[in-house]
mmCIF file of C-alpha atoms in Angstrom:
data_model
loop_
_atom_site.group_PDB
_atom_site.id
_atom_site.type_symbol
_atom_site.label_atom_id
_atom_site.label_comp_id
_atom_site.label_asym_id
_atom_site.label_seq_id
_atom_site.Cartn_x
_atom_site.Cartn_y
_atom_site.Cartn_z
ATOM 1 C CA UNK S 1 -19.315 28.972 -28.519
ATOM 2 C CA UNK S 2 -17.651 26.067 -29.320
ATOM 3 C CA UNK S 3 -17.139 23.440 -26.410
ATOM 4 C CA UNK S 4 -14.074 21.223 -25.793
ATOM 5 C CA UNK S 5 -14.993 17.841 -24.252
ATOM 6 C CA UNK S 6 -11.818 15.990 -22.985
ATOM 7 C CA UNK S 7 -12.161 12.656 -20.378
ATOM 8 C CA UNK S 8 -9.837 10.276 -18.677
ATOM 9 C CA UNK S 9 -10.432 6.526 -19.195
ATOM 10 C CA UNK S 10 -9.665 4.355 -16.596
ATOM 11 C CA UNK S 11 -12.514 4.420 -14.210
ATOM 12 C CA UNK S 12 -14.479 7.894 -16.249
ATOM 13 C CA UNK S 13 -15.031 6.694 -19.722
ATOM 14 C CA UNK S 14 -14.071 2.786 -19.634
ATOM 15 C CA UNK S 15 -16.885 0.799 -17.804
ATOM 16 C CA UNK S 16 -16.150 -1.941 -15.402
ATOM 17 C CA UNK S 17 -14.730 -4.043 -18.085
ATOM 18 C CA UNK S 18 -12.159 -1.764 -18.592
ATOM 19 C CA UNK S 19 -14.008 -0.632 -22.108
ATOM 20 C CA UNK S 20 -15.682 2.014 -24.107
ATOM 21 C CA UNK S 21 -19.319 0.620 -23.988
ATOM 22 C CA UNK S 22 -20.761 0.171 -27.713
ATOM 23 C CA UNK S 23 -23.739 2.770 -26.578
ATOM 24 C CA UNK S 24 -20.918 5.174 -25.227
ATOM 25 C CA UNK S 25 -18.956 4.635 -28.658
ATOM 26 C CA UNK S 26 -22.338 5.590 -30.697
ATOM 27 C CA UNK S 27 -22.959 8.237 -28.827
ATOM 28 C CA UNK S 28 -19.685 9.912 -29.064
ATOM 29 C CA UNK S 29 -19.150 9.071 -32.682
ATOM 30 C CA UNK S 30 -22.467 10.677 -33.559
ATOM 31 C CA UNK S 31 -21.712 13.550 -31.740
ATOM 32 C CA UNK S 32 -18.398 14.247 -33.339
ATOM 33 C CA UNK S 33 -19.880 13.730 -36.818
ATOM 34 C CA UNK S 34 -22.394 16.604 -35.882
ATOM 35 C CA UNK S 35 -18.877 18.840 -35.014
ATOM 36 C CA UNK S 36 -18.492 17.953 -31.569
ATOM 37 C CA UNK S 37 -14.717 18.616 -30.433
ATOM 38 C CA UNK S 38 -13.765 15.381 -28.479
ATOM 39 C CA UNK S 39 -10.645 13.979 -27.232
ATOM 40 C CA UNK S 40 -9.312 12.292 -24.365
ATOM 41 C CA UNK S 41 -6.210 12.629 -21.370
ATOM 42 C CA UNK S 42 -4.734 9.643 -19.856
ATOM 43 C CA UNK S 43 -2.057 8.350 -17.913
ATOM 44 C CA UNK S 44 -2.245 5.511 -20.601
ATOM 45 C CA UNK S 45 0.464 5.094 -23.277
ATOM 46 C CA UNK S 46 -0.315 4.949 -27.346
ATOM 47 C CA UNK S 47 -0.392 1.265 -27.254
ATOM 48 C CA UNK S 48 -2.926 0.700 -24.432
ATOM 49 C CA UNK S 49 -5.160 3.541 -25.038
ATOM 50 C CA UNK S 50 -5.961 3.160 -28.495
ATOM 51 C CA UNK S 51 -6.874 -0.727 -28.055
ATOM 52 C CA UNK S 52 -9.308 1.017 -25.746
ATOM 53 C CA UNK S 53 -10.640 3.835 -28.216
ATOM 54 C CA UNK S 54 -10.561 1.893 -31.181
ATOM 55 C CA UNK S 55 -13.911 2.517 -32.222
ATOM 56 C CA UNK S 56 -14.032 6.072 -31.698
ATOM 57 C CA UNK S 57 -13.552 8.133 -34.509
ATOM 58 C CA UNK S 58 -11.530 11.074 -33.710
ATOM 59 C CA UNK S 59 -10.873 14.097 -35.614
ATOM 60 C CA UNK S 60 -8.728 16.043 -32.371
ATOM 61 C CA UNK S 61 -5.115 14.540 -31.266
ATOM 62 C CA UNK S 62 -5.222 12.601 -27.682
ATOM 63 C CA UNK S 63 -3.465 13.738 -24.708
ATOM 64 C CA UNK S 64 -1.273 10.405 -23.545
ATOM 65 C CA UNK S 65 1.040 9.628 -20.531
ATOM 66 C CA UNK S 66 -0.555 12.352 -18.297
ATOM 67 C CA UNK S 67 0.127 14.612 -21.308
ATOM 68 C CA UNK S 68 3.657 14.013 -21.487
ATOM 69 C CA UNK S 69 2.796 12.967 -25.484
ATOM 70 C CA UNK S 70 0.336 14.227 -28.080
ATOM 71 C CA UNK S 71 -0.767 11.348 -30.410
ATOM 72 C CA UNK S 72 -2.384 11.453 -33.694
ATOM 73 C CA UNK S 73 -4.614 8.614 -33.799
ATOM 74 C CA UNK S 74 -5.198 8.637 -38.153
ATOM 75 C CA UNK S 75 -1.069 9.342 -38.599
ATOM 76 C CA UNK S 76 -0.400 6.882 -35.521
ATOM 77 C CA UNK S 77 2.737 9.880 -34.673
ATOM 78 C CA UNK S 78 3.223 11.828 -32.019
ATOM 79 C CA UNK S 79 2.927 15.437 -32.371
ATOM 80 C CA UNK S 80 4.436 16.878 -29.311
ATOM 81 C CA UNK S 81 6.765 15.554 -26.571
ATOM 82 C CA UNK S 82 8.420 16.797 -23.225
ATOM 83 C CA UNK S 83 11.533 14.892 -21.606
ATOM 84 C CA UNK S 84 12.785 15.053 -18.160
ATOM 85 C CA UNK S 85 16.415 16.995 -18.049
ATOM 86 C CA UNK S 86 19.392 14.683 -17.522
ATOM 87 C CA UNK S 87 19.920 15.362 -14.303
ATOM 88 C CA UNK S 88 16.461 14.912 -12.851
ATOM 89 C CA UNK S 89 15.914 11.836 -14.532
ATOM 90 C CA UNK S 90 19.585 10.373 -12.987
ATOM 91 C CA UNK S 91 18.154 11.140 -9.372
ATOM 92 C CA UNK S 92 15.312 9.474 -10.015
ATOM 93 C CA UNK S 93 17.005 6.260 -11.107
ATOM 94 C CA UNK S 94 19.419 6.613 -8.327
ATOM 95 C CA UNK S 95 16.596 6.514 -5.740
ATOM 96 C CA UNK S 96 14.815 3.527 -7.770
ATOM 97 C CA UNK S 97 18.332 1.657 -6.880
ATOM 98 C CA UNK S 98 18.452 2.822 -3.245
ATOM 99 C CA UNK S 99 15.124 1.118 -2.430
ATOM 100 C CA UNK S 100 15.594 -1.932 -4.936
ATOM 101 C CA UNK S 101 12.581 -0.493 -6.997
ATOM 102 C CA UNK S 102 11.755 -2.063 -10.192
ATOM 103 C CA UNK S 103 10.159 0.130 -12.807
ATOM 104 C CA UNK S 104 9.361 1.173 -16.702
ATOM 105 C CA UNK S 105 11.559 4.126 -17.918
ATOM 106 C CA UNK S 106 9.492 5.334 -21.254
ATOM 107 C CA UNK S 107 11.707 7.218 -23.483
ATOM 108 C CA UNK S 108 11.591 8.632 -27.142
ATOM 109 C CA UNK S 109 13.534 9.127 -30.002
ATOM 110 C CA UNK S 110 12.477 9.745 -33.943
ATOM 111 C CA UNK S 111 8.998 9.621 -32.990
ATOM 112 C CA UNK S 112 9.533 5.970 -31.448
ATOM 113 C CA UNK S 113 8.369 5.375 -27.664
ATOM 114 C CA UNK S 114 10.513 2.647 -25.839
ATOM 115 C CA UNK S 115 9.369 1.031 -22.625
ATOM 116 C CA UNK S 116 12.907 0.216 -20.959
ATOM 117 C CA UNK S 117 12.957 -2.588 -17.751
ATOM 118 C CA UNK S 118 15.781 -4.666 -15.864
ATOM 119 C CA UNK S 119 13.233 -7.146 -14.616
ATOM 120 C CA UNK S 120 9.905 -7.961 -13.751
ATOM 121 C CA UNK S 121 9.252 -8.029 -10.321
ATOM 122 C CA UNK S 122 5.609 -8.649 -10.211
ATOM 123 C CA UNK S 123 2.831 -10.354 -12.645
ATOM 124 C CA UNK S 124 1.136 -7.145 -13.031
ATOM 125 C CA UNK S 125 4.406 -5.869 -15.023
ATOM 126 C CA UNK S 126 4.669 -8.907 -16.709
ATOM 127 C CA UNK S 127 1.308 -8.621 -17.728
ATOM 128 C CA UNK S 128 1.746 -5.207 -18.934
ATOM 129 C CA UNK S 129 4.952 -6.126 -21.468
ATOM 130 C CA UNK S 130 2.850 -9.059 -22.711
ATOM 131 C CA UNK S 131 -0.426 -7.221 -23.429
ATOM 132 C CA UNK S 132 1.461 -4.482 -25.604
ATOM 133 C CA UNK S 133 4.235 -5.728 -26.990
ATOM 134 C CA UNK S 134 2.888 -6.979 -30.368
ATOM 135 C CA UNK S 135 1.102 -3.436 -30.608
ATOM 136 C CA UNK S 136 3.904 -1.491 -32.459
ATOM 137 C CA UNK S 137 3.255 1.346 -30.455
ATOM 138 C CA UNK S 138 5.980 1.082 -28.117
ATOM 139 C CA UNK S 139 9.000 -0.971 -28.126
ATOM 140 C CA UNK S 140 9.856 -2.881 -25.006
ATOM 141 C CA UNK S 141 13.543 -3.212 -24.342
ATOM 142 C CA UNK S 142 15.693 -4.764 -21.347
ATOM 143 C CA UNK S 143 18.775 -3.051 -20.324
ATOM 144 C CA UNK S 144 21.355 -3.300 -17.536
ATOM 145 C CA UNK S 145 20.887 -0.104 -16.052
ATOM 146 C CA UNK S 146 18.946 2.673 -16.612
ATOM 147 C CA UNK S 147 21.778 5.150 -16.305
ATOM 148 C CA UNK S 148 22.765 3.805 -19.835
ATOM 149 C CA UNK S 149 19.743 5.445 -21.507
ATOM 150 C CA UNK S 150 20.777 8.869 -20.575
ATOM 151 C CA UNK S 151 22.138 10.924 -23.250
ATOM 152 C CA UNK S 152 20.862 8.015 -25.959
ATOM 153 C CA UNK S 153 17.318 9.220 -25.916
ATOM 154 C CA UNK S 154 14.826 11.402 -24.098
ATOM 155 C CA UNK S 155 13.833 10.286 -20.854
ATOM 156 C CA UNK S 156 9.825 10.924 -20.236
ATOM 157 C CA UNK S 157 8.363 9.220 -17.987
ATOM 158 C CA UNK S 158 8.767 7.070 -15.302
ATOM 159 C CA UNK S 159 6.242 4.153 -13.881
ATOM 160 C CA UNK S 160 6.559 2.284 -10.604
ATOM 161 C CA UNK S 161 4.184 -0.047 -9.303
ATOM 162 C CA UNK S 162 3.933 -1.639 -5.883
ATOM 163 C CA UNK S 163 2.047 -1.418 -2.338
ATOM 164 C CA UNK S 164 1.116 1.706 -0.829
ATOM 165 C CA UNK S 165 4.035 0.681 1.727
ATOM 166 C CA UNK S 166 6.471 -0.054 -1.029
ATOM 167 C CA UNK S 167 6.402 3.232 -2.875
ATOM 168 C CA UNK S 168 5.645 5.838 -0.446
ATOM 169 C CA UNK S 169 9.172 6.248 0.709
ATOM 170 C CA UNK S 170 10.475 6.633 -2.710
ATOM 171 C CA UNK S 171 7.978 9.278 -3.325
ATOM 172 C CA UNK S 172 8.597 10.936 -0.227
ATOM 173 C CA UNK S 173 12.635 11.210 -1.124
ATOM 174 C CA UNK S 174 11.891 12.415 -4.660
ATOM 175 C CA UNK S 175 9.980 15.132 -3.458
ATOM 176 C CA UNK S 176 12.644 15.927 -1.188
ATOM 177 C CA UNK S 177 15.798 15.674 -3.508
ATOM 178 C CA UNK S 178 13.998 16.631 -7.357
ATOM 179 C CA UNK S 179 12.955 19.581 -8.609
ATOM 180 C CA UNK S 180 11.049 20.500 -11.539
ATOM 181 C CA UNK S 181 8.936 17.237 -11.364
ATOM 182 C CA UNK S 182 5.155 16.191 -11.345
ATOM 183 C CA UNK S 183 5.625 13.155 -8.895
ATOM 184 C CA UNK S 184 2.144 11.156 -8.514
ATOM 185 C CA UNK S 185 1.298 8.551 -6.407
ATOM 186 C CA UNK S 186 -2.530 6.718 -6.948
ATOM 187 C CA UNK S 187 -4.102 4.020 -6.240
ATOM 188 C CA UNK S 188 -5.170 1.712 -9.474
ATOM 189 C CA UNK S 189 -8.330 0.240 -10.050
ATOM 190 C CA UNK S 190 -6.897 -3.201 -9.414
ATOM 191 C CA UNK S 191 -6.999 -3.805 -5.709
ATOM 192 C CA UNK S 192 -3.629 -3.803 -3.622
ATOM 193 C CA UNK S 193 -1.839 -2.073 -7.060
ATOM 194 C CA UNK S 194 -0.333 1.591 -6.489
ATOM 195 C CA UNK S 195 1.582 3.686 -9.162
ATOM 196 C CA UNK S 196 4.048 6.382 -8.859
ATOM 197 C CA UNK S 197 4.639 8.143 -11.899
ATOM 198 C CA UNK S 198 7.162 11.063 -12.625
ATOM 199 C CA UNK S 199 7.293 13.461 -15.417
ATOM 200 C CA UNK S 200 8.886 16.942 -15.958
ATOM 201 C CA UNK S 201 6.599 19.869 -14.446
ATOM 202 C CA UNK S 202 5.941 21.203 -17.874
ATOM 203 C CA UNK S 203 3.750 18.242 -19.067
ATOM 204 C CA UNK S 204 -0.012 17.614 -17.063
ATOM 205 C CA UNK S 205 -3.017 16.883 -18.200
ATOM 206 C CA UNK S 206 -3.907 20.309 -17.580
ATOM 207 C CA UNK S 207 -1.215 21.337 -19.959
ATOM 208 C CA UNK S 208 -2.976 18.999 -22.220
ATOM 209 C CA UNK S 209 -5.953 20.345 -21.816
ATOM 210 C CA UNK S 210 -4.749 24.017 -22.494
ATOM 211 C CA UNK S 211 -2.773 22.489 -25.739
ATOM 212 C CA UNK S 212 -6.109 21.122 -27.104
ATOM 213 C CA UNK S 213 -8.324 23.360 -26.515
ATOM 214 C CA UNK S 214 -6.158 26.122 -28.149
ATOM 215 C CA UNK S 215 -5.554 23.473 -31.133
ATOM 216 C CA UNK S 216 -9.247 23.210 -31.716
ATOM 217 C CA UNK S 217 -10.280 26.792 -31.589
ATOM 218 C CA UNK S 218 -12.805 25.814 -28.589
ATOM 219 C CA UNK S 219 -14.154 28.893 -26.300
ATOM 220 C CA UNK S 220 -14.399 26.373 -23.673
ATOM 221 C CA UNK S 221 -12.963 23.011 -22.115
ATOM 222 C CA UNK S 222 -15.008 20.746 -20.194
ATOM 223 C CA UNK S 223 -13.401 17.741 -18.572
ATOM 224 C CA UNK S 224 -14.000 14.433 -16.676
ATOM 225 C CA UNK S 225 -12.131 12.720 -14.271
ATOM 226 C CA UNK S 226 -12.355 9.961 -11.469
ATOM 227 C CA UNK S 227 -8.796 10.283 -9.883
ATOM 228 C CA UNK S 228 -6.410 12.091 -8.275
ATOM 229 C CA UNK S 229 -3.993 12.723 -11.384
ATOM 230 C CA UNK S 230 -7.359 14.352 -13.049
ATOM 231 C CA UNK S 231 -7.661 17.118 -10.166
ATOM 232 C CA UNK S 232 -5.477 19.766 -12.062
ATOM 233 C CA UNK S 233 -7.154 19.478 -15.503
ATOM 234 C CA UNK S 234 -10.375 19.702 -13.451
ATOM 235 C CA UNK S 235 -9.475 22.843 -12.005
ATOM 236 C CA UNK S 236 -7.954 24.221 -15.644
ATOM 237 C CA UNK S 237 -10.942 23.297 -17.127
ATOM 238 C CA UNK S 238 -13.916 25.874 -17.554
ATOM 239 C CA UNK S 239 -15.810 23.160 -16.440
ATOM 240 C CA UNK S 240 -15.102 19.620 -14.639
ATOM 241 C CA UNK S 241 -17.272 16.746 -13.916
ATOM 242 C CA UNK S 242 -16.404 13.675 -11.322
ATOM 243 C CA UNK S 243 -18.022 10.760 -12.099
ATOM 244 C CA UNK S 244 -20.171 9.196 -8.785
ATOM 245 C CA UNK S 245 -17.527 6.325 -8.665
ATOM 246 C CA UNK S 246 -14.439 9.092 -8.231
ATOM 247 C CA UNK S 247 -11.917 9.863 -4.653
ATOM 248 C CA UNK S 248 -13.300 12.567 -3.055
ATOM 249 C CA UNK S 249 -10.318 15.095 -4.353
ATOM 250 C CA UNK S 250 -11.702 14.828 -7.668
ATOM 251 C CA UNK S 251 -15.513 15.334 -6.800
ATOM 252 C CA UNK S 252 -14.474 18.273 -4.611
ATOM 253 C CA UNK S 253 -12.460 19.847 -7.330
ATOM 254 C CA UNK S 254 -15.299 19.084 -10.218
ATOM 255 C CA UNK S 255 -18.098 21.705 -11.050
ATOM 256 C CA UNK S 256 -20.643 19.245 -10.078
ATOM 257 C CA UNK S 257 -20.515 15.257 -9.783
ATOM 258 C CA UNK S 258 -22.675 13.096 -12.483
ATOM 259 C CA UNK S 259 -23.268 9.598 -12.878
ATOM 260 C CA UNK S 260 -21.071 6.143 -12.995
ATOM 261 C CA UNK S 261 -18.196 5.131 -15.184
ATOM 262 C CA UNK S 262 -20.434 1.678 -15.951
ATOM 263 C CA UNK S 263 -23.836 3.899 -16.373
ATOM 264 C CA UNK S 264 -22.286 5.601 -19.559
ATOM 265 C CA UNK S 265 -22.243 8.780 -17.828
ATOM 266 C CA UNK S 266 -19.683 10.637 -19.818
ATOM 267 C CA UNK S 267 -21.087 10.024 -23.286
ATOM 268 C CA UNK S 268 -24.568 10.627 -22.190
ATOM 269 C CA UNK S 269 -23.669 13.775 -20.205
ATOM 270 C CA UNK S 270 -22.016 15.010 -23.466
ATOM 271 C CA UNK S 271 -24.934 14.257 -25.182
ATOM 272 C CA UNK S 272 -27.453 16.284 -23.066
ATOM 273 C CA UNK S 273 -24.775 19.232 -22.614
ATOM 274 C CA UNK S 274 -23.843 19.597 -26.112
ATOM 275 C CA UNK S 275 -27.884 19.162 -26.855
ATOM 276 C CA UNK S 276 -27.973 22.399 -24.774
ATOM 277 C CA UNK S 277 -25.811 24.536 -26.357
ATOM 278 C CA UNK S 278 -27.183 23.673 -29.972
ATOM 279 C CA UNK S 279 -30.500 24.881 -28.909
ATOM 280 C CA UNK S 280 -28.735 28.505 -27.796
#
């Protein structure tokens, strides 16, 4: 029996310094060299994810932006993307305008990812741009209106940041006036910051897990997570494990709870689990 191991990044594989520790990277690379099937499913885009994963020698594609994009780490090309229909995209843009909410609107065309914005309302948004604009894996582009993007490129993802009080009414209204979208609101690891993310309902970490399981030919899929956006993947996997620092919803969805992210819990678990499978 072959097992696919797929993990979230922030709060799960990554430690308190938001990095893959040298110890975890060494374990995972040794297992990949031995034939283990390993990938990640993250809310991050390629620019920020690959910076964190540069020490891992992937053989499989990785799932980005909650399953909206599949990325080949060897060719640095996208093998699959899922777009939001223009009616839904326009509705989301109108609701953002109503509340005066800024966002990154991610669009896709000709194997290029664009991060479109109108202005920066927080230092967090400015920092996000400054840290990633030189990577080449996505282009940052300022626009006068988000509506100008419709029909020009595929709109694939909305990412809003703010306080809980700012984002909750937007989240509630979008759930009322749109159909066929995933609308996720969750607390970031940065204190006081919340995310509101919108993408097509056919994209998810769960669908990414199914895709990678079929792609790899694995007979079993095992996943790891810590946050609300990991729960659907955890329900879909054959086995799922929450790190000890996970939110209660992830712990309740998991097969079991393992150690803390900052103690290399994911890599250590995979090593022991793979060893048991090898013995069998």
